[in-house]
XYZ file of C-alpha atoms in Angstrom:
652
model
C 74.829 31.504 -27.460
C 72.022 33.365 -25.793
C 70.346 33.656 -28.749
C 70.643 29.923 -29.431
C 68.424 29.590 -26.343
C 65.980 32.009 -26.701
C 65.029 30.051 -29.956
C 65.044 26.680 -28.316
C 62.712 28.255 -25.972
C 60.505 30.043 -28.485
C 60.013 26.695 -30.604
C 59.334 24.756 -27.154
C 56.697 27.134 -25.925
C 54.381 26.285 -28.757
C 54.370 22.989 -28.327
C 52.429 23.589 -24.551
C 48.753 23.843 -25.421
C 46.513 25.267 -23.315
C 44.519 22.947 -20.405
C 40.695 23.064 -20.530
C 38.841 22.282 -17.680
C 35.016 21.299 -17.291
C 33.105 22.502 -13.954
C 32.293 19.837 -11.730
C 30.751 18.834 -8.219
C 32.215 19.348 -5.471
C 35.596 17.918 -4.797
C 35.828 14.721 -3.105
C 37.270 14.972 0.726
C 39.430 12.009 -0.719
C 41.122 14.651 -2.793
C 42.669 16.602 -0.330
C 43.962 13.279 1.657
C 45.340 11.633 -0.896
C 49.349 11.107 -0.695
C 50.340 10.010 -3.823
C 52.258 11.974 -6.543
C 55.892 11.925 -7.331
C 58.369 14.959 -6.137
C 62.124 15.961 -6.212
C 62.970 14.959 -9.634
C 66.584 15.049 -10.077
C 68.555 14.314 -14.147
C 71.569 12.946 -13.986
C 74.509 14.519 -14.677
C 74.725 12.929 -18.567
C 70.825 13.617 -18.793
C 69.854 9.956 -19.707
C 68.454 8.975 -16.614
C 65.513 10.688 -14.250
C 65.508 10.086 -10.143
C 62.138 10.953 -8.413
C 60.615 10.537 -5.236
C 57.272 8.671 -5.120
C 54.851 8.874 -2.435
C 52.018 5.694 -2.938
C 49.808 6.710 -0.052
C 51.323 5.299 3.570
C 54.617 3.905 1.230
C 57.608 6.236 0.194
C 59.932 5.258 -3.185
C 62.692 6.248 -5.146
C 61.911 5.616 -8.465
C 64.570 5.781 -11.533
C 63.517 6.243 -15.265
C 65.387 6.396 -18.487
C 64.252 9.226 -20.074
C 63.959 8.011 -23.178
C 61.259 5.414 -21.812
C 59.245 6.732 -18.953
C 56.483 4.125 -19.509
C 58.657 1.897 -16.678
C 60.991 2.708 -13.704
C 64.619 1.325 -14.127
C 64.690 0.847 -10.811
C 62.413 1.091 -7.512
C 64.254 1.723 -3.898
C 60.882 1.242 -1.980
C 61.644 2.754 1.533
C 60.631 1.633 5.202
C 57.138 2.491 6.394
C 57.090 6.073 8.042
C 60.731 7.168 5.917
C 60.675 8.918 2.325
C 63.735 11.042 0.894
C 64.605 14.207 1.894
C 67.333 14.895 -0.654
C 67.885 12.676 -3.956
C 71.449 13.812 -5.370
C 73.462 12.021 -8.658
C 77.062 11.556 -8.107
C 77.612 10.224 -11.541
C 75.616 9.125 -14.789
C 75.391 5.028 -12.879
C 75.060 6.302 -8.964
C 73.037 7.959 -6.881
C 72.688 9.319 -3.045
C 69.717 9.345 -0.870
C 69.325 11.209 2.604
C 66.890 9.616 4.496
C 63.475 11.523 6.498
C 60.875 10.359 9.079
C 57.528 11.701 8.407
C 55.337 10.402 11.043
C 51.792 12.971 10.927
C 50.487 15.385 8.254
C 52.028 18.344 10.777
C 55.290 17.126 10.759
C 57.989 18.535 8.311
C 59.631 15.582 7.103
C 62.276 15.324 9.585
C 65.666 13.989 8.315
C 67.103 10.682 9.826
C 70.184 11.493 9.884
C 70.947 8.524 7.356
C 72.167 8.418 3.671
C 72.230 5.509 0.982
C 73.773 4.919 -2.203
C 72.614 2.941 -5.013
C 73.255 2.001 -8.695
C 70.993 3.294 -11.346
C 69.591 -0.537 -11.695
C 69.357 -0.079 -7.901
C 71.570 -3.144 -7.277
C 74.398 -2.461 -5.235
C 72.805 -0.307 -2.227
C 75.105 0.336 0.184
C 74.959 2.558 3.385
C 76.863 6.113 3.618
C 76.152 6.519 7.344
C 74.026 4.194 8.984
C 73.586 3.289 12.766
C 72.335 0.102 12.197
C 75.467 -1.555 10.858
C 76.018 -3.649 13.612
C 72.673 -4.814 13.486
C 72.502 -5.960 9.840
C 71.761 -3.167 8.438
C 71.680 -1.838 4.858
C 74.590 -2.683 2.963
C 77.960 -4.840 3.599
C 80.987 -2.285 5.145
C 83.753 -3.201 7.733
C 82.975 0.196 9.789
C 81.305 0.143 12.913
C 77.489 1.779 13.635
C 77.701 5.501 13.462
C 76.773 7.046 16.855
C 75.107 9.994 15.000
C 73.231 11.636 12.304
C 74.677 12.912 9.037
C 73.217 14.721 5.776
C 74.346 15.379 2.465
C 76.716 19.102 2.033
C 76.842 19.433 -1.275
C 78.698 18.003 -4.469
C 81.651 18.696 -6.323
C 81.321 20.891 -9.502
C 81.751 18.403 -11.602
C 80.827 14.646 -10.540
C 82.815 12.497 -9.764
C 81.702 9.779 -8.066
C 81.851 11.522 -4.620
C 80.045 13.931 -2.375
C 80.018 16.218 0.605
C 78.992 14.787 4.193
C 78.376 16.662 7.029
C 78.233 14.883 10.434
C 77.199 15.236 14.145
C 78.181 12.600 16.936
C 75.103 11.995 19.593
C 78.058 11.631 22.578
C 79.398 15.225 21.414
C 77.344 18.664 20.691
C 80.519 20.642 20.273
C 81.645 19.476 17.073
C 80.822 19.116 13.424
C 82.844 17.293 10.674
C 82.974 17.100 7.181
C 84.083 14.829 4.709
C 84.843 13.629 1.335
C 83.086 10.214 0.338
C 82.910 8.100 -2.734
C 79.636 6.803 -3.028
C 80.453 3.615 -4.886
C 82.780 2.352 -1.835
C 81.614 4.635 1.294
C 85.141 5.264 2.271
C 85.410 8.793 3.662
C 88.009 11.103 3.654
C 87.534 14.344 6.207
C 88.141 17.752 4.478
C 86.585 19.937 7.744
C 85.844 19.778 11.039
C 84.801 22.732 13.679
C 84.527 23.203 17.395
C 80.858 23.928 17.134
C 77.914 21.779 17.294
C 74.848 21.490 14.280
C 76.840 23.586 11.568
C 76.484 23.978 8.413
C 79.598 24.099 5.994
C 80.166 26.067 2.516
C 82.532 24.696 0.358
C 83.896 26.052 -3.245
C 84.020 24.239 -6.458
C 87.444 22.730 -4.993
C 86.102 21.144 -2.067
C 87.646 24.137 0.272
C 85.771 24.541 3.570
C 85.273 28.471 3.544
C 82.549 28.997 5.944
C 80.768 27.188 8.604
C 76.853 28.910 9.872
C 74.096 27.633 11.681
C 72.115 27.752 15.282
C 74.142 27.072 18.362
C 73.200 25.115 21.274
C 71.939 28.140 22.868
C 69.526 29.300 19.950
C 71.428 31.950 18.600
C 73.222 32.382 15.042
C 76.502 32.102 14.530
C 78.935 31.995 11.582
C 82.639 31.102 10.927
C 85.042 31.705 8.097
C 88.267 29.755 7.471
C 91.303 32.107 7.159
C 94.526 30.479 6.591
C 93.343 26.902 7.883
C 91.780 28.659 11.503
C 88.368 29.416 12.292
C 87.255 32.436 12.812
C 83.813 33.635 14.257
C 82.088 36.623 12.360
C 80.191 39.063 14.986
C 76.750 40.638 14.580
C 77.166 44.894 15.011
C 75.467 46.397 17.256
C 72.852 47.262 14.340
C 71.445 43.752 14.037
C 73.082 42.993 10.900
C 72.960 38.896 10.116
C 75.543 37.413 7.731
C 74.612 34.103 5.720
C 76.839 32.391 3.055
C 74.894 30.653 0.748
C 77.327 29.716 -1.955
C 80.259 30.060 -4.239
C 80.244 30.204 -7.701
C 82.449 27.500 -9.391
C 84.936 30.047 -10.308
C 85.432 30.760 -6.872
C 85.257 35.099 -7.827
C 82.055 34.961 -6.055
C 80.419 34.033 -2.862
C 76.733 35.089 -2.816
C 75.113 35.178 0.327
C 71.518 36.761 2.185
C 72.270 39.583 4.559
C 69.483 41.279 6.953
C 70.342 44.788 8.470
C 68.948 46.063 11.416
C 67.275 42.304 11.833
C 65.057 43.580 9.116
C 64.125 41.089 5.980
C 66.806 39.185 4.348
C 68.266 40.740 0.875
C 70.937 38.517 -1.470
C 73.944 40.062 -2.536
C 77.228 38.841 -4.474
C 80.409 39.281 -2.540
C 84.333 38.578 -3.084
C 85.396 35.350 -2.301
C 86.719 36.573 0.935
C 82.894 38.327 2.164
C 83.861 41.805 1.433
C 82.607 44.603 -1.248
C 78.993 43.371 -1.055
C 77.093 43.991 -4.095
C 73.506 43.795 -3.855
C 71.569 41.529 -6.089
C 67.523 41.713 -4.373
C 65.994 43.197 -1.869
C 62.083 43.656 -0.569
C 61.048 45.937 2.280
C 58.478 43.568 3.591
C 59.743 40.347 3.118
C 63.239 37.867 2.907
C 64.716 37.205 -0.592
C 64.233 33.435 -1.490
C 63.235 31.299 -4.187
C 66.309 31.773 -6.281
C 67.424 30.312 -9.518
C 70.434 28.976 -10.128
C 72.624 28.044 -13.378
C 74.657 24.896 -13.006
C 77.585 27.035 -12.674
C 75.980 28.403 -9.206
C 75.250 32.022 -10.486
C 71.557 33.403 -9.523
C 69.408 34.505 -12.281
C 66.738 35.289 -10.479
C 64.849 35.471 -7.271
C 61.815 36.504 -5.432
C 60.510 37.597 -2.018
C 59.167 34.658 0.095
C 55.778 37.051 1.115
C 53.127 37.822 -1.160
C 52.656 36.916 -4.829
C 56.431 35.877 -5.833
C 57.750 38.135 -8.435
C 60.623 37.447 -10.065
C 63.523 39.877 -9.720
C 66.078 38.650 -13.084
C 69.449 38.823 -11.612
C 72.325 38.979 -13.893
C 70.865 39.487 -16.328
C 73.264 38.774 -19.554
C 72.698 35.244 -18.189
C 71.639 33.066 -21.061
C 69.632 31.516 -18.356
C 68.211 34.392 -16.724
C 66.348 34.978 -20.332
C 65.199 31.415 -20.321
C 63.918 31.628 -16.977
C 62.022 35.260 -17.772
C 60.468 33.397 -21.110
C 59.579 30.338 -18.578
C 57.735 32.698 -16.574
C 56.217 34.907 -19.223
C 54.563 31.679 -20.398
C 52.695 30.839 -17.232
C 51.025 33.541 -16.070
C 50.017 33.584 -12.766
C 52.293 30.972 -11.419
C 55.694 30.620 -10.426
C 58.895 28.919 -12.042
C 61.245 26.539 -10.310
C 64.440 25.579 -11.561
C 64.638 21.858 -10.523
C 67.515 20.195 -11.564
C 69.630 20.305 -14.995
C 72.112 17.789 -16.821
C 75.900 18.811 -16.350
C 76.286 20.719 -19.568
C 72.954 22.635 -18.889
C 71.251 21.124 -22.197
C 68.416 19.364 -20.134
C 65.937 21.178 -17.617
C 63.499 19.975 -15.258
C 61.257 22.944 -14.046
C 58.819 23.211 -11.797
C 55.294 25.320 -12.689
C 53.090 25.834 -8.978
C 50.665 28.200 -7.496
C 48.029 28.722 -5.093
C 46.022 26.301 -6.899
C 48.530 24.009 -8.113
C 50.746 21.927 -5.885
C 53.391 21.808 -8.971
C 53.727 20.389 -12.246
C 57.220 19.544 -13.694
C 58.490 19.614 -17.498
C 61.508 19.122 -19.256
C 63.202 21.126 -21.510
C 65.892 19.441 -23.882
C 67.350 22.477 -25.096
C 69.054 21.063 -28.353
C 65.868 19.375 -29.343
C 64.170 22.581 -28.648
C 61.340 20.329 -26.634
C 59.457 21.082 -23.770
C 57.256 18.184 -22.426
C 55.320 17.300 -18.849
C 56.702 14.982 -16.871
C 54.438 14.822 -14.046
C 52.126 16.446 -11.848
C 52.989 16.593 -7.668
C 49.163 15.527 -7.239
C 46.962 14.390 -9.601
C 43.625 14.134 -7.411
C 43.994 17.759 -7.354
C 42.054 19.623 -10.276
C 43.691 23.483 -10.128
C 40.593 25.206 -11.804
C 38.147 23.722 -9.139
C 40.683 25.404 -6.424
C 39.958 28.716 -4.609
C 42.311 32.066 -4.698
C 45.093 32.743 -2.226
C 45.325 36.462 -1.854
C 47.950 38.076 0.351
C 47.102 40.990 2.201
C 48.835 43.551 4.996
C 46.714 44.959 7.814
C 48.078 46.718 10.777
C 47.762 45.290 14.264
C 46.633 46.994 17.348
C 50.382 48.193 18.115
C 50.808 49.526 15.200
C 52.839 46.900 13.152
C 52.115 45.338 9.844
C 51.221 41.818 8.778
C 50.841 39.823 6.134
C 47.248 38.298 6.075
C 46.555 35.273 3.145
C 42.850 34.753 1.905
C 41.744 31.931 0.424
C 38.216 32.291 -1.150
C 36.171 29.841 -2.165
C 36.129 29.319 -5.966
C 33.011 31.652 -7.926
C 32.290 33.270 -4.505
C 32.584 37.381 -3.963
C 34.859 38.166 -0.683
C 31.614 39.763 0.574
C 30.514 38.415 4.313
C 31.388 34.841 3.847
C 31.602 32.402 6.671
C 35.364 32.073 7.702
C 37.693 30.131 9.145
C 40.846 31.500 11.128
C 43.446 28.927 10.288
C 46.573 30.207 12.398
C 49.966 27.959 11.295
C 52.553 26.116 13.487
C 55.425 26.342 15.360
C 55.347 28.921 15.947
C 58.588 30.147 15.155
C 60.373 29.926 11.932
C 57.640 28.719 9.773
C 54.957 30.803 7.826
C 51.964 30.859 5.102
C 52.487 32.025 1.937
C 50.772 32.367 -1.221
C 51.654 28.554 -2.571
C 48.837 25.913 -2.437
C 48.017 25.281 0.915
C 45.987 21.829 1.605
C 43.458 22.664 4.470
C 43.232 25.918 3.337
C 41.965 24.763 -0.087
C 39.486 22.041 1.545
C 37.829 24.364 3.847
C 37.670 27.055 0.727
C 36.164 24.081 -1.486
C 33.341 23.189 1.499
C 32.566 27.429 0.970
C 34.642 29.077 4.054
C 36.582 31.767 3.526
C 39.751 30.798 5.140
C 42.575 33.779 6.899
C 45.824 32.908 7.661
C 48.144 35.330 9.225
C 51.713 35.426 9.634
C 51.900 36.704 13.261
C 55.392 37.630 15.316
C 57.522 34.922 15.406
C 56.558 33.295 11.281
C 59.651 33.443 9.772
C 59.643 35.276 5.801
C 60.723 38.668 7.593
C 63.848 38.619 9.052
C 65.637 37.868 12.088
C 63.953 40.694 13.884
C 60.428 39.633 13.341
C 61.101 36.051 13.963
C 63.012 36.878 17.498
C 59.620 39.221 18.021
C 57.861 35.711 18.862
C 59.754 34.108 21.758
C 58.121 34.528 25.190
C 54.888 35.949 23.476
C 53.006 32.432 22.724
C 50.142 33.647 24.508
C 49.996 36.903 24.509
C 50.758 39.270 21.524
C 50.679 36.412 18.790
C 47.325 35.607 19.708
C 46.600 39.065 20.234
C 48.077 38.988 16.349
C 45.517 36.766 14.893
C 42.667 38.390 17.160
C 43.691 41.680 15.361
C 43.155 39.755 11.761
C 39.785 38.498 12.606
C 38.793 41.846 13.339
C 40.456 43.209 10.299
C 38.539 41.213 8.103
C 35.238 41.593 9.473
C 35.770 45.197 9.726
C 36.360 44.711 5.428
C 33.365 43.201 5.658
C 35.436 39.700 3.830
C 33.742 37.770 6.602
C 30.121 37.422 8.527
C 31.159 38.173 11.942
C 28.156 35.829 12.947
C 29.868 33.219 11.645
C 33.522 32.755 12.423
C 35.168 29.627 13.790
C 39.221 28.761 13.918
C 40.579 25.780 13.372
C 44.485 24.792 13.775
C 47.218 22.458 14.018
C 50.014 21.964 16.440
C 50.598 25.286 18.049
C 47.561 26.371 15.639
C 45.724 23.938 17.872
C 47.110 25.526 21.088
C 46.130 28.830 19.368
C 42.679 27.982 18.394
C 42.033 27.220 22.395
C 44.145 30.547 23.238
C 41.884 32.989 20.824
C 39.130 32.141 22.250
C 40.285 32.814 25.356
C 41.531 36.210 25.021
C 38.861 37.145 22.344
C 35.210 36.082 24.276
C 32.857 36.533 21.446
C 34.307 36.618 18.575
C 34.134 33.086 17.705
C 31.521 29.914 17.037
C 33.288 27.519 17.675
C 37.101 25.986 18.463
C 38.771 23.295 16.519
C 42.058 21.907 18.449
C 44.395 19.628 15.752
C 47.272 17.917 17.811
C 47.616 20.525 19.601
C 49.598 21.722 23.111
C 47.502 22.698 25.763
C 49.478 22.321 29.132
C 52.782 24.954 28.700
C 54.442 23.173 31.582
C 54.210 19.841 30.653
C 56.497 20.405 27.428
C 58.895 20.765 29.928
C 58.586 16.798 31.024
C 56.628 15.090 27.815
C 56.968 15.051 24.305
C 60.378 15.223 22.165
C 61.322 18.480 22.020
C 62.732 18.307 25.549
C 64.937 15.339 24.706
C 68.075 17.773 23.812
C 69.748 20.896 25.477
C 69.049 22.718 22.617
C 65.136 21.692 22.752
C 65.452 22.521 26.881
C 67.238 25.792 25.333
C 64.372 26.515 22.996
C 61.795 25.716 25.284
C 63.101 28.416 27.963
C 63.098 30.785 25.751
C 59.735 30.354 23.553
C 57.656 30.116 26.938
C 60.078 30.454 30.003
C 60.078 28.666 33.292
C 58.185 30.524 35.438
C 55.058 28.317 36.803
C 52.537 31.222 37.066
C 53.351 32.422 33.361
C 53.108 28.923 32.266
C 49.662 28.250 34.189
C 48.856 31.802 32.619
C 49.305 31.010 28.899
C 47.799 26.836 29.499
C 44.645 26.362 27.830
C 43.969 23.686 30.291
C 44.316 25.989 33.160
C 41.851 28.607 31.270
C 39.011 26.286 30.079
C 36.695 27.965 31.998
C 36.748 30.866 30.076
C 36.366 28.972 26.783
C 32.652 29.856 25.496
C 32.350 27.845 22.178
C 31.842 24.394 21.479
C 35.334 22.345 20.801
C 36.582 19.530 19.154
C 39.539 17.750 19.588
C 41.328 16.020 17.662
C 44.898 13.960 18.624
C 46.783 11.056 17.414
C 47.476 8.825 20.375
C 51.223 8.194 19.099
C 51.795 11.829 18.798
C 55.652 12.284 20.217
C 55.968 16.019 19.512
C 52.672 17.077 21.318
C 51.617 13.856 23.660
C 48.331 12.544 23.684
C 48.130 13.698 27.213
C 48.308 16.890 26.315
C 44.580 16.657 24.593
C 43.233 14.235 27.501
C 44.681 17.262 29.620
C 42.371 19.384 27.332
C 39.318 17.296 27.564
C 39.633 17.090 31.286
C 39.976 20.790 31.581
C 36.760 21.282 29.468
C 34.648 18.694 31.512
C 35.605 20.175 34.906
C 34.704 23.411 33.610
C 31.370 21.732 32.039
C 32.062 23.157 28.503
C 30.940 21.192 25.517
C 33.282 19.522 23.085
C 34.023 16.668 20.905
C 36.279 14.190 20.357
C 38.480 12.370 17.850
C 41.676 10.023 18.329
C 43.337 7.585 16.483
C 45.770 4.940 17.392
C 49.393 5.203 16.006
C 49.256 7.865 14.361
C 51.501 10.977 15.528
C 51.364 14.516 15.284
C 48.537 14.999 12.368
C 46.813 11.657 10.891
C 48.924 10.012 8.017
C 46.621 7.010 7.078
C 44.163 8.725 4.067
C 41.449 7.069 5.753
C 42.433 8.418 9.047
C 42.611 12.522 7.028
C 39.451 11.342 5.607
C 37.538 10.750 9.069
C 39.118 14.262 10.422
C 37.987 16.452 7.184
C 34.627 14.643 7.668
C 34.344 15.869 11.368
C 35.677 19.105 10.796
C 33.380 20.008 7.985
C 30.075 18.652 10.176
C 31.666 20.530 13.245
C 31.598 23.910 11.093
C 28.112 23.259 9.301
C 26.913 22.823 13.300
C 28.181 25.872 14.496
C 28.481 28.318 11.582
C 26.391 27.235 9.024
C 27.167 25.551 5.439
C 29.787 27.169 3.377
C 28.628 29.236 0.757
C 28.140 27.388 -2.959
C 30.912 26.940 -4.712
C 31.218 26.240 -8.580
């Protein structure tokens, strides 16, 4: 069997021709603002159809194509404005389900809406599987009352049977989570699991038996439970800081795959018995978590990679034919990363994604029976990878001796020597990170000739629960010092010209743009804050984080409640210490970082007689959504940088 797969791969790879790019002028700003493209391809169980998420500027849809005729979609499911697919899954060869999400701004992660719909392959019989608008003429007919809560797709049976697993959470009950087996053809539900703990995720075996529940509880602590003889028992983390996170069961139910952290360090991938005993390590890295796991259709991992640095695949279960397929594909696409995306049920049809620091992603279809690989589509046709800069992960030592990761985006064709530089701190700050893969803001700045520095400061994800937890209570102190240390390191290495450094960040990055300037006078020449938080105390009164008990607990852990400490770490209370020109960018309809935050920062700058520029847009949320507004923002950023640190280096 393995030899047959290997021959199929070799024959198919011969059909892929190299792409030759020609040099051109500077990449237009519109290329970085363009919101069009396909993603999330899912092949039907019988291998005949392909469902994709389609972005068309501000609009989103789910399209279904027949794989033997990709010229026109067989069906077109257009979603309401600001909605997009969070997940797409086939429950059979003629029916699929779509989990919906909201997306109000470029700095948002798509946020699950909590609603699920199903549709036939031809776009007919659209039914609501979970919908809060049933009683008000919502999607599709039903005999059920409105669902007062939200739901997520929890998984699928090992063989398609028209059903899926759905976990639900009710608004009026923060102490329970339910799991249902749902018929996607009718919407009829059958409860198969329940736990007296809120917002949990269930791990289900191939027979639909609930085996584990895990998640972050209302107090923002990670917890995990195991089902034993019909009862839930909570697993306790030992004093050494061990964390156990179930991931998936093999279809033969003999093995559980899980991620484990010892002493709060990086997460490694392990294989255990079904009851979690007799752990066998499959992949480990001393610096970063193991992620990017590649699975067979039978839920057996064949490769994984660290999430830090340039992801280098670790082959697992090398006797599996698909392990050899993955190894061969990785060799064929050097300096890129291969991700298995979707399989037909018999495993003969594979969709995989190839992406890199310069390419947002290109999808291919591998027909193993026909020994053919063909390109399906690129995630963004507006981006030419050959015109993008290189992203280089590096490590440096912070002022307290902690080793941190930095990612430098170098303008194409530039030597890394005394370049004008922009520090680009990421948002979050907790459970977010920067990685090697394509980053729009970084590549835009690099295309304008600026070196870009991103730092995974304490609190960032990717380094284990201990490193992530180190960010709590340190928003304005240690996190900012990590960023400052990174700038000083880049200057000491002569990557950056110390006379031409600016800082530009969004969300928490906007907060950091102001705070790094305050904490390190003279280090920067300008600061740009996009959708930033500038008054910490205001987070308890305005914005959507405070609206849930979980959100309030998070705020207490992340920033504390002491008024003096909040003021001492709020940029609008320290505006007199800002010694550089400032550009403030904000959406007037932002609910995460309300517009009042930007107005408070502006008022503080005016009271302190500090120079600033101002760019806001009505009906925009957490980061700009409309393409013309994104173009306007990037043009303002470029002009502001050129005014304060000069034009970037010429790129080719």
